[in-house]
Amino acid sequence: MSSKRLRAEPENGAGRKRQLKREVAELNPLLVEAKERVSEAWSRGLEYSHEQGLLVSTQPFTHCVIPDFIQSQSFLTGLQNELLQLNFHEKSNDLYKFKQSDDLRRRKEYHISALRKILYEDFRTWLSDIAGVKLESTVDISSAKYEYTDVLLCHDDELEGRRIAFILYLVPEWQASDGGTLDLFDADDHYQPWQIVKSLTPSWNTLVFFEVSPVSHHQVSEVLVEGKCRLSVSGWFHGPSLERPPRYIESPTPRMPHIACDEEILYEWINPIYMDMSAQANIQEQFEEKSEILLKNFFKKEKFQMIYEALSNPKIKWKRRGPANKRCYDQAEEDGLPDILAKCMKLFRSEAMFLLLSNFTGLKLHFLAASDNDEDEQEDELELSSGNEHACSSTEKDGKSDSTYPEGNESREGEKAKTTEKTMPGDSPPESSVPVCQGELRHWKNGYYTLIHDTNVENTEFALDLLLSCGCEGWDEEFGGVTSYIAKGEDEELLALCPEDNALALIYRDKETLKFVKHVNQRSITQFNGKHEGRGFWDFSFVYYE
């Protein structure tokens, strides 16, 4: 027994020695030394900087940068090692793409526990005094890894109870050219982000914090370097909620009914196979089954080539669409568009296109188009108008759209004449249900995207989306620029539409289906076909409403 005790004592002693060698995490004493000056600057909205690098800045919103946040380098190395051994989960949606750990509040690793204790106790007390806010003991905390092409797009962090956001960086030597910067946006009169006015490059053992507010718009820019990991610990301190201004609702995009135009324009532009009535019936059958379809080689080859060449015209005026918390891409100003592009926009707005889309989809996008209740309505009308000389005309207007386009071996000219006769200006639809559309010509390149946002009234309606892309030969889903459809409140993708040259995509979405365009990443420059020189691609984007 004595020999066992003799062996046990050295083991316990060795264990105590190993524990004693562990560095104790302590905050930089500069926080105590500069506390009064930092507090004054924070409360009065003043700039303050210390020779050791501590900084309080008010632009574009008040934030603080603390270098050498924790004193012990060996502790930080141990913390970094523990974090990298955690199980990180891939996080990807419209707003971000990166890897995140589970919540660190219950982790028992020595260094993670010690960091949590510092943040929950010493730093929280210091921060409460600085911000003049009683912060709760509960703190959200997790670790994130950003690697090549990872990004977190513009947002404000606002959520009930969040008061102070913080980020502690544990990165290797890092340059601004590596990406992964913390970009801060200023805001307009509607509390919407306007432009990036400051970018903070992450550095080892630096902590940044700021108050969560309606103007605290920020992002993590895309990581542009391969082989580096932007590791951080971040989260939020909670406290009494601030009173928030009403959310800004953007003015809806103008919608317009079709432009009077017969089907001659269709025969001029569209691949003849799509003008065949049996093909249209086939397309409608597939569309009604899946609510989406892709029509390849939609335009005639020569027309599509003319579009592609015109899109590179330097005289086109492109306007950046924002704000950054909702979207970022270039929209063509239609005044002064090259003639071929102006005609293409007219085509998508034409009466003939509305009617063709009705044939493709079965939707009531034209008063001549068939609807599910047409047969019943026709019977009712015939009964009510028995003996009425106008009954035939009324029935013809509400009839099936099968006769709209050429069928079999009949002459195209004859069919066009009959259709034109149906759509004379005097034959107008009921004003109560006039189909309308909205559309734009867009340019996509590295850094562009759209986000889902709950103030978008267009997400609350049934609609038919139309997309036709150009300049994207060889485009890969890994480049981004993919139009993604998801169910409201879900992350699972219902449909991912990758850009494809001269392919017309039609997607019908209901009130519970949302869409966004995924961030176009650095791979679109480094891996995309060299002849494109990083120009990205273009698309015609239209939405039709019954």
Coordinates of C-alpha atoms in Angstrom, one line a residue:
M1 CA 0.0 0.0 0.0
S2 CA 2.8 2.4 0.9
S3 CA 4.4 1.9 -2.5
K4 CA 1.1 2.8 -4.2
R5 CA 0.9 6.0 -2.1
L6 CA 4.4 6.9 -3.0
R7 CA 3.6 6.6 -6.7
A8 CA 0.3 8.5 -6.4
E9 CA 1.9 11.5 -4.7
P10 CA 4.3 12.4 -7.4
E11 CA 1.6 12.0 -10.0
N12 CA -0.6 14.5 -8.2
G13 CA 2.3 16.8 -7.6
A14 CA 3.2 16.7 -11.3
G15 CA -0.4 17.5 -12.1
R16 CA -0.3 20.5 -9.8
K17 CA 2.9 21.7 -11.5
R18 CA 1.4 21.4 -14.9
Q19 CA -1.6 23.5 -13.8
L20 CA 0.7 26.1 -12.3
K21 CA 2.5 26.4 -15.7
R22 CA -0.8 27.5 -17.3
E23 CA -0.8 31.2 -17.9
V24 CA -3.6 33.1 -16.3
A25 CA -5.5 35.3 -18.7
E26 CA -5.5 39.0 -17.7
L27 CA -6.8 42.1 -19.4
N28 CA -4.4 44.7 -20.7
P29 CA -3.9 47.1 -17.8
L30 CA -4.3 49.9 -20.3
L31 CA -8.0 49.4 -20.0
V32 CA -7.9 50.6 -16.4
E33 CA -5.4 53.3 -17.1
A34 CA -7.4 54.9 -19.9
K35 CA -10.9 54.1 -18.6
E36 CA -11.9 57.6 -17.7
R37 CA -10.8 59.0 -21.1
V38 CA -12.5 56.2 -23.0
S39 CA -15.7 56.7 -21.0
E40 CA -15.7 60.4 -21.6
A41 CA -15.1 60.0 -25.4
W42 CA -17.8 57.3 -25.6
S43 CA -20.5 59.3 -23.8
R44 CA -19.8 62.6 -25.4
G45 CA -19.2 61.3 -29.0
L46 CA -15.5 62.4 -29.1
E47 CA -12.5 60.9 -30.8
Y48 CA -9.8 59.5 -28.5
S49 CA -6.6 57.6 -29.2
H50 CA -3.8 56.4 -26.9
E51 CA -0.2 56.0 -27.9
Q52 CA -0.4 52.3 -27.3
G53 CA -3.1 52.0 -30.0
L54 CA -6.3 52.0 -28.1
L55 CA -8.8 54.0 -30.1
V56 CA -12.3 55.4 -29.7
S57 CA -13.8 56.7 -33.0
T58 CA -17.2 58.2 -33.8
Q59 CA -17.0 57.6 -37.5
P60 CA -19.2 56.3 -39.0
F61 CA -20.7 55.2 -35.6
T62 CA -19.0 54.9 -32.2
H63 CA -16.6 52.0 -31.9
C64 CA -13.6 51.1 -29.9
V65 CA -10.4 49.2 -30.9
I66 CA -8.3 47.6 -28.2
P67 CA -4.9 46.1 -29.2
D68 CA -3.2 43.5 -27.0
F69 CA -6.5 42.8 -25.3
I70 CA -5.1 39.9 -23.3
Q71 CA -1.6 40.1 -21.8
S72 CA -0.3 36.5 -22.1
Q73 CA 0.8 35.4 -25.6
S74 CA 1.1 31.7 -24.4
F75 CA -2.5 31.9 -23.2
L76 CA -3.6 33.2 -26.6
T77 CA -1.7 30.4 -28.4
G78 CA -3.5 27.8 -26.2
L79 CA -6.8 29.5 -26.8
Q80 CA -6.2 29.4 -30.6
N81 CA -5.4 25.7 -30.5
E82 CA -8.5 24.9 -28.5
L83 CA -10.7 26.8 -30.8
L84 CA -9.3 25.2 -33.9
Q85 CA -10.0 21.8 -32.5
L86 CA -13.7 22.6 -32.1
N87 CA -16.4 21.3 -34.5
F88 CA -17.1 24.1 -36.9
H89 CA -20.3 24.1 -39.0
E90 CA -20.7 25.5 -42.5
K91 CA -23.0 28.5 -42.4
S92 CA -24.4 29.7 -45.7
N93 CA -27.4 31.7 -46.7
D94 CA -28.1 35.0 -48.5
L95 CA -26.2 37.0 -45.9
Y96 CA -23.0 35.0 -45.1
K97 CA -20.7 32.1 -45.9
F98 CA -18.3 31.0 -43.2
K99 CA -17.8 28.3 -40.5
Q100 CA -19.0 28.8 -37.0
S101 CA -18.5 26.8 -33.8
D102 CA -21.3 25.8 -31.4
D103 CA -22.1 28.2 -28.5
L104 CA -19.0 28.5 -26.3
R105 CA -21.0 29.3 -23.1
R106 CA -20.8 25.7 -21.9
R107 CA -17.4 24.6 -23.2
K108 CA -15.1 23.3 -20.5
E109 CA -11.7 23.7 -22.2
Y110 CA -9.3 25.6 -19.9
H111 CA -8.5 28.5 -22.2
I112 CA -12.0 28.9 -23.6
S113 CA -13.4 28.8 -20.0
A114 CA -10.8 31.4 -18.9
L115 CA -11.6 33.7 -21.8
R116 CA -15.3 33.4 -21.0
K117 CA -14.7 34.3 -17.4
I118 CA -12.7 37.5 -18.4
L119 CA -15.4 38.6 -20.8
Y120 CA -18.3 37.8 -18.4
E121 CA -16.8 39.4 -15.4
D122 CA -13.9 41.9 -15.7
F123 CA -14.6 43.1 -19.2
R124 CA -18.3 43.3 -18.8
T125 CA -18.0 45.5 -15.7
W126 CA -15.5 47.8 -17.5
L127 CA -17.8 47.9 -20.6
S128 CA -20.9 48.7 -18.5
D129 CA -19.2 51.7 -17.0
I130 CA -17.9 52.8 -20.4
A131 CA -21.3 52.6 -22.2
G132 CA -23.4 53.6 -19.2
V133 CA -25.5 50.5 -19.6
K134 CA -26.3 47.7 -17.1
L135 CA -25.2 44.7 -19.1
E136 CA -26.6 41.3 -18.3
S137 CA -24.5 38.4 -17.2
T138 CA -25.6 36.3 -20.2
V139 CA -23.3 36.8 -23.2
D140 CA -23.6 35.3 -26.6
I141 CA -20.2 33.9 -27.6
S142 CA -19.0 31.7 -30.5
S143 CA -16.0 31.3 -32.7
A144 CA -15.9 31.8 -36.5
K145 CA -13.5 30.8 -39.2
Y146 CA -13.4 32.8 -42.5
E147 CA -11.4 31.3 -45.3
Y148 CA -11.0 31.9 -49.0
T149 CA -14.2 33.5 -50.5
D150 CA -16.0 33.5 -47.1
V151 CA -18.0 36.7 -46.4
L152 CA -20.5 38.3 -44.1
L153 CA -22.5 41.0 -45.9
C154 CA -23.9 44.3 -44.7
H155 CA -26.2 44.1 -41.6
D156 CA -26.7 46.0 -38.4
D157 CA -26.8 43.2 -35.7
E158 CA -30.1 44.5 -34.3
L159 CA -32.0 41.9 -32.3
E160 CA -34.0 42.3 -29.2
G161 CA -31.7 42.8 -26.2
R162 CA -28.4 43.1 -28.0
R163 CA -26.5 46.1 -26.8
I164 CA -22.8 45.7 -27.5
A165 CA -21.2 43.6 -30.2
F166 CA -17.6 42.5 -29.9
I167 CA -14.9 40.6 -32.0
L168 CA -11.6 39.3 -30.7
Y169 CA -9.2 38.4 -33.5
L170 CA -6.8 35.5 -33.4
V171 CA -5.4 35.7 -36.9
P172 CA -2.0 35.2 -38.4
E173 CA -0.2 38.2 -40.0
W174 CA -2.9 39.9 -42.0
Q175 CA -3.0 42.6 -44.7
A176 CA -5.9 44.6 -45.9
S177 CA -5.3 43.1 -49.4
D178 CA -6.1 39.7 -47.8
G179 CA -9.8 40.8 -47.4
G180 CA -11.7 39.9 -44.3
T181 CA -11.7 43.5 -43.1
L182 CA -14.4 44.8 -40.8
D183 CA -16.1 47.4 -43.0
L184 CA -18.2 50.1 -41.3
F185 CA -20.9 52.0 -43.3
D186 CA -22.3 55.4 -42.7
A187 CA -26.1 55.8 -43.0
D188 CA -28.6 58.1 -44.7
D189 CA -31.6 59.9 -43.2
H190 CA -33.6 56.6 -43.3
Y191 CA -31.0 54.7 -41.3
Q192 CA -30.0 52.8 -44.4
P193 CA -26.3 52.1 -45.1
W194 CA -24.8 54.4 -47.7
Q195 CA -21.1 53.6 -48.2
I196 CA -18.1 52.1 -46.5
V197 CA -16.2 54.9 -44.7
K198 CA -13.8 52.8 -42.6
S199 CA -12.2 49.3 -42.9
L200 CA -10.5 47.7 -39.9
T201 CA -7.9 45.1 -40.8
P202 CA -8.0 42.2 -38.3
S203 CA -4.8 41.7 -36.2
W204 CA -3.7 39.2 -33.5
N205 CA -5.2 39.8 -30.0
T206 CA -7.2 42.9 -31.0
L207 CA -10.7 43.4 -29.8
V208 CA -13.3 45.6 -31.4
F209 CA -16.6 46.6 -29.9
F210 CA -19.5 48.8 -30.8
E211 CA -23.0 49.6 -29.7
V212 CA -25.7 47.8 -31.7
S213 CA -28.0 50.4 -33.1
P214 CA -30.1 51.3 -36.2
V215 CA -26.9 52.7 -37.8
S216 CA -24.4 50.1 -36.8
H217 CA -24.1 48.7 -40.4
H218 CA -21.0 46.6 -41.0
Q219 CA -19.7 43.7 -42.9
V220 CA -16.8 41.2 -43.1
S221 CA -15.4 41.7 -46.6
E222 CA -14.7 38.6 -48.7
V223 CA -11.5 36.8 -47.8
L224 CA -9.3 37.0 -50.9
V225 CA -6.3 35.0 -49.9
E226 CA -6.0 31.2 -49.9
G227 CA -4.3 29.3 -47.1
K228 CA -5.1 31.8 -44.3
C229 CA -7.8 31.4 -41.6
R230 CA -9.5 34.5 -40.1
L231 CA -10.2 33.1 -36.7
S232 CA -12.2 35.1 -34.2
V233 CA -14.3 34.9 -31.1
S234 CA -17.4 37.2 -31.2
G235 CA -20.8 37.8 -29.7
W236 CA -23.0 40.2 -28.0
F237 CA -23.5 41.6 -24.5
H238 CA -27.2 42.1 -23.7
G239 CA -29.0 44.8 -21.8
P240 CA -32.2 46.9 -21.8
S241 CA -33.5 47.3 -25.4
L242 CA -33.2 50.6 -27.1
E243 CA -36.2 52.3 -28.7
R244 CA -35.9 51.7 -32.4
P245 CA -37.2 54.0 -35.2
P246 CA -39.9 52.4 -37.5
R247 CA -38.3 50.3 -40.3
Y248 CA -37.9 52.1 -43.5
I249 CA -40.1 50.8 -46.3
E250 CA -38.8 51.4 -49.8
S251 CA -41.0 52.8 -52.5
P252 CA -42.2 49.9 -54.6
T253 CA -40.8 49.4 -58.1
P254 CA -43.1 50.8 -60.7
R255 CA -45.1 48.2 -62.6
M256 CA -46.6 48.7 -66.0
P257 CA -49.1 46.8 -68.3
H258 CA -47.9 45.5 -71.6
I259 CA -46.8 47.6 -74.5
A260 CA -49.2 47.3 -77.4
C261 CA -47.3 45.2 -79.9
D262 CA -48.3 42.2 -82.1
E263 CA -46.5 38.9 -82.3
E264 CA -44.3 40.0 -85.2
I265 CA -41.7 40.9 -82.6
L266 CA -41.7 37.3 -81.4
Y267 CA -40.9 35.8 -84.8
E268 CA -38.1 38.3 -85.2
W269 CA -36.3 37.4 -81.9
I270 CA -37.3 34.0 -80.6
N271 CA -36.0 30.6 -81.6
P272 CA -38.8 29.1 -83.9
I273 CA -39.0 25.9 -81.9
Y274 CA -40.7 27.9 -79.1
M275 CA -43.2 29.3 -81.5
D276 CA -44.6 25.9 -82.3
M277 CA -48.0 25.3 -80.6
S278 CA -47.2 21.7 -79.6
A279 CA -44.0 22.8 -78.1
Q280 CA -45.8 25.5 -76.1
A281 CA -48.3 22.9 -74.8
N282 CA -45.4 20.7 -73.8
I283 CA -43.7 23.5 -72.0
Q284 CA -46.9 24.4 -70.2
E285 CA -47.4 20.9 -69.0
Q286 CA -43.8 20.7 -67.6
F287 CA -44.2 24.1 -66.0
E288 CA -47.5 23.3 -64.3
E289 CA -45.9 20.2 -62.8
K290 CA -42.7 21.9 -61.4
S291 CA -43.5 25.6 -61.4
E292 CA -40.2 26.3 -63.2
I293 CA -38.6 25.6 -66.5
L294 CA -35.4 26.5 -68.4
L295 CA -35.7 27.2 -72.2
K296 CA -32.3 26.9 -73.7
N297 CA -31.2 28.8 -76.9
F298 CA -34.3 31.0 -76.4
F299 CA -33.3 33.8 -78.7
K300 CA -32.1 33.3 -82.3
K301 CA -28.4 33.0 -82.4
E302 CA -27.7 36.2 -84.3
K303 CA -29.9 38.2 -82.0
F304 CA -28.2 36.9 -78.9
Q305 CA -24.8 37.7 -80.4
M306 CA -25.9 41.2 -81.0
I307 CA -27.1 41.6 -77.4
Y308 CA -23.8 40.2 -76.1
E309 CA -21.7 42.6 -78.2
A310 CA -23.9 45.6 -77.2
L311 CA -23.6 44.9 -73.5
S312 CA -19.9 45.8 -73.6
N313 CA -20.7 49.3 -75.0
P314 CA -19.0 51.8 -72.7
K315 CA -21.7 54.3 -73.4
I316 CA -24.2 52.4 -71.3
K317 CA -24.9 54.2 -68.1
W318 CA -24.8 51.8 -65.1
K319 CA -26.3 52.8 -61.7
R320 CA -25.3 51.0 -58.5
R321 CA -28.3 49.6 -56.8
G322 CA -28.4 49.6 -53.0
P323 CA -28.6 50.0 -50.1
A324 CA -26.0 47.4 -49.1
N325 CA -28.2 45.7 -46.5
K326 CA -30.5 44.8 -49.3
R327 CA -28.6 44.6 -52.6
C328 CA -25.5 45.5 -54.5
Y329 CA -25.4 45.3 -58.3
D330 CA -25.4 47.6 -61.4
Q331 CA -28.6 48.5 -63.2
A332 CA -28.6 49.9 -66.7
E333 CA -30.3 53.3 -67.2
E334 CA -32.7 52.7 -70.1
D335 CA -32.2 56.2 -71.6
G336 CA -29.5 55.9 -74.2
L337 CA -29.3 52.1 -74.3
P338 CA -28.0 50.7 -77.6
D339 CA -30.8 50.1 -80.0
I340 CA -30.7 46.3 -79.8
L341 CA -30.9 46.3 -75.9
A342 CA -33.8 48.8 -76.0
K343 CA -35.6 46.6 -78.4
C344 CA -35.0 43.6 -76.1
M345 CA -36.4 45.4 -73.1
K346 CA -39.4 46.3 -75.3
L347 CA -39.8 42.7 -76.2
F348 CA -40.1 41.6 -72.6
R349 CA -42.7 44.3 -72.0
S350 CA -44.7 43.6 -75.2
E351 CA -48.3 42.4 -75.4
A352 CA -47.1 39.5 -77.5
M353 CA -44.6 38.4 -74.8
F354 CA -47.3 38.5 -72.1
L355 CA -49.4 36.2 -74.3
L356 CA -46.5 33.9 -75.0
L357 CA -45.7 33.6 -71.3
S358 CA -49.4 32.7 -70.7
N359 CA -49.0 29.9 -73.2
F360 CA -45.8 28.7 -71.6
T361 CA -47.1 28.8 -68.0
G362 CA -50.9 28.6 -68.0
L363 CA -51.0 31.9 -66.1
K364 CA -53.5 34.6 -66.9
L365 CA -51.0 37.2 -68.1
H366 CA -53.3 38.4 -70.9
F367 CA -57.0 38.7 -71.2
L368 CA -56.9 36.3 -74.2
A369 CA -55.1 33.7 -72.2
A370 CA -56.9 30.6 -70.9
S371 CA -57.5 30.2 -67.2
D372 CA -58.7 27.3 -65.0
N373 CA -62.2 28.6 -64.9
D374 CA -62.5 29.5 -68.5
E375 CA -64.8 26.6 -69.5
D376 CA -67.2 27.3 -66.7
E377 CA -67.2 31.0 -67.4
Q378 CA -67.8 30.4 -71.1
E379 CA -70.8 28.2 -70.3
D380 CA -72.3 30.9 -68.0
E381 CA -71.7 33.6 -70.6
L382 CA -73.4 31.6 -73.3
E383 CA -76.4 30.9 -71.2
L384 CA -76.7 34.6 -70.2
S385 CA -76.2 35.8 -73.7
S386 CA -78.4 33.3 -75.6
G387 CA -79.4 35.0 -78.8
N388 CA -77.0 37.9 -78.3
E389 CA -75.1 38.7 -81.4
H390 CA -72.0 39.5 -79.5
A391 CA -71.8 36.1 -77.7
C392 CA -69.4 34.6 -80.2
S393 CA -67.0 37.5 -79.9
S394 CA -67.0 37.3 -76.0
T395 CA -66.4 33.6 -76.1
E396 CA -63.5 34.0 -78.6
K397 CA -61.8 36.4 -76.3
D398 CA -62.0 34.1 -73.3
G399 CA -61.1 31.0 -75.4
K400 CA -58.1 28.7 -75.2
S401 CA -54.8 30.3 -76.3
D402 CA -53.9 27.2 -78.4
S403 CA -54.9 29.1 -81.5
T404 CA -52.6 32.0 -80.8
Y405 CA -49.6 30.7 -82.6
P406 CA -49.0 28.5 -85.7
E407 CA -49.8 24.9 -85.5
G408 CA -49.0 22.0 -87.8
N409 CA -48.3 23.1 -91.5
E410 CA -50.5 26.2 -91.5
S411 CA -48.9 29.4 -92.8
R412 CA -47.3 31.7 -90.3
E413 CA -48.7 34.7 -92.0
G414 CA -52.3 33.4 -91.7
E415 CA -51.9 32.7 -88.1
K416 CA -50.4 36.1 -87.4
A417 CA -53.2 37.8 -89.1
K418 CA -55.8 36.0 -87.0
T419 CA -53.9 36.8 -83.7
T420 CA -53.4 40.4 -84.7
E421 CA -57.1 40.7 -85.3
K422 CA -57.8 39.5 -81.8
T423 CA -55.5 42.0 -80.1
M424 CA -56.6 45.1 -81.8
P425 CA -56.5 48.2 -79.5
G426 CA -60.2 48.3 -79.2
D427 CA -60.1 44.9 -77.5
S428 CA -59.1 45.9 -74.0
P429 CA -59.1 43.8 -70.8
P430 CA -61.1 44.5 -67.8
E431 CA -59.4 47.2 -65.7
S432 CA -59.9 45.3 -62.5
S433 CA -57.3 42.6 -63.4
V434 CA -54.7 44.0 -65.8
P435 CA -51.5 41.9 -65.7
V436 CA -48.4 44.0 -65.1
C437 CA -44.6 43.6 -65.1
Q438 CA -41.5 45.3 -63.9
G439 CA -38.0 44.7 -65.3
E440 CA -34.4 45.7 -65.4
L441 CA -31.1 45.0 -67.1
R442 CA -28.5 44.1 -64.5
H443 CA -24.7 43.6 -64.4
W444 CA -23.1 41.1 -62.0
K445 CA -19.5 40.9 -61.0
N446 CA -17.3 40.2 -57.9
G447 CA -18.8 41.6 -54.8
Y448 CA -22.4 41.9 -56.0
Y449 CA -25.5 40.2 -54.4
T450 CA -29.0 40.6 -53.2
L451 CA -30.4 39.9 -49.7
I452 CA -33.7 38.7 -48.4
H453 CA -35.3 41.5 -46.2
D454 CA -38.6 41.5 -44.4
T455 CA -39.5 45.0 -45.7
N456 CA -39.8 43.8 -49.3
V457 CA -43.5 43.9 -50.2
E458 CA -42.8 42.0 -53.4
N459 CA -42.2 38.9 -51.3
T460 CA -45.8 38.8 -50.3
E461 CA -47.3 38.2 -53.7
F462 CA -47.6 35.5 -56.3
A463 CA -45.4 36.2 -59.2
L464 CA -43.7 34.8 -62.3
D465 CA -39.9 35.5 -62.5
L466 CA -38.2 35.7 -65.8
L467 CA -34.4 35.6 -66.2
L468 CA -32.2 35.6 -69.2
S469 CA -28.5 35.7 -68.7
C470 CA -25.7 36.8 -71.1
G471 CA -21.9 36.6 -71.0
C472 CA -21.7 33.7 -68.6
E473 CA -20.4 30.9 -70.8
G474 CA -18.5 28.5 -68.5
W475 CA -20.0 30.0 -65.3
D476 CA -19.9 27.7 -62.3
E477 CA -22.1 27.7 -59.2
E478 CA -18.9 28.1 -57.1
F479 CA -18.5 31.6 -58.5
G480 CA -21.8 32.8 -56.8
G481 CA -24.3 34.8 -58.9
V482 CA -26.8 31.9 -58.5
T483 CA -30.4 32.9 -58.0
S484 CA -31.6 30.9 -55.0
Y485 CA -35.2 30.2 -54.0
I486 CA -36.0 29.2 -50.4
A487 CA -39.2 28.8 -48.3
K488 CA -39.9 31.6 -45.9
G489 CA -38.3 30.7 -42.5
E490 CA -36.2 27.9 -44.0
D491 CA -32.6 27.6 -45.1
E492 CA -33.1 24.6 -47.4
E493 CA -32.8 25.6 -51.0
L494 CA -35.8 24.9 -53.2
L495 CA -34.1 25.8 -56.5
A496 CA -30.7 27.1 -57.5
L497 CA -30.6 28.8 -60.9
C498 CA -27.0 29.1 -62.2
P499 CA -26.5 31.7 -65.0
E500 CA -26.5 30.2 -68.4
D501 CA -26.1 32.0 -71.7
N502 CA -29.3 32.5 -73.8
A503 CA -31.5 30.3 -71.5
L504 CA -34.8 31.7 -70.5
A505 CA -35.7 30.8 -66.9
L506 CA -39.3 31.0 -65.7
I507 CA -40.1 30.4 -62.1
Y508 CA -43.5 30.8 -60.4
R509 CA -43.3 31.6 -56.7
D510 CA -46.0 31.9 -54.1
K511 CA -46.2 34.2 -51.0
E512 CA -44.1 31.8 -48.9
T513 CA -41.1 31.6 -51.4
L514 CA -38.2 34.1 -51.2
K515 CA -35.3 34.6 -53.6
F516 CA -31.9 36.1 -53.6
V517 CA -28.8 36.2 -55.7
K518 CA -25.7 34.7 -54.0
H519 CA -22.7 36.9 -53.5
V520 CA -20.4 36.8 -56.6
N521 CA -17.0 35.8 -55.2
Q522 CA -13.3 36.0 -56.1
R523 CA -13.4 32.7 -58.0
S524 CA -15.4 34.5 -60.7
I525 CA -12.2 36.4 -61.4
T526 CA -9.5 33.8 -60.9
Q527 CA -11.2 30.8 -62.4
F528 CA -13.8 32.2 -64.9
N529 CA -12.9 32.0 -68.6
G530 CA -10.0 34.4 -69.2
K531 CA -11.6 36.1 -72.1
H532 CA -14.2 37.7 -69.8
E533 CA -11.5 39.5 -67.9
G534 CA -13.5 39.6 -64.6
R535 CA -16.4 41.4 -66.2
G536 CA -18.9 39.0 -64.7
F537 CA -22.2 38.6 -66.6
W538 CA -25.5 40.4 -67.3
D539 CA -29.1 39.4 -67.1
F540 CA -32.5 40.7 -68.1
S541 CA -34.7 40.3 -65.0
F542 CA -38.5 40.7 -65.2
V543 CA -41.4 39.9 -62.8
Y544 CA -44.9 39.4 -64.1
Y545 CA -48.1 39.6 -62.0
E546 CA -51.5 38.2 -63.1

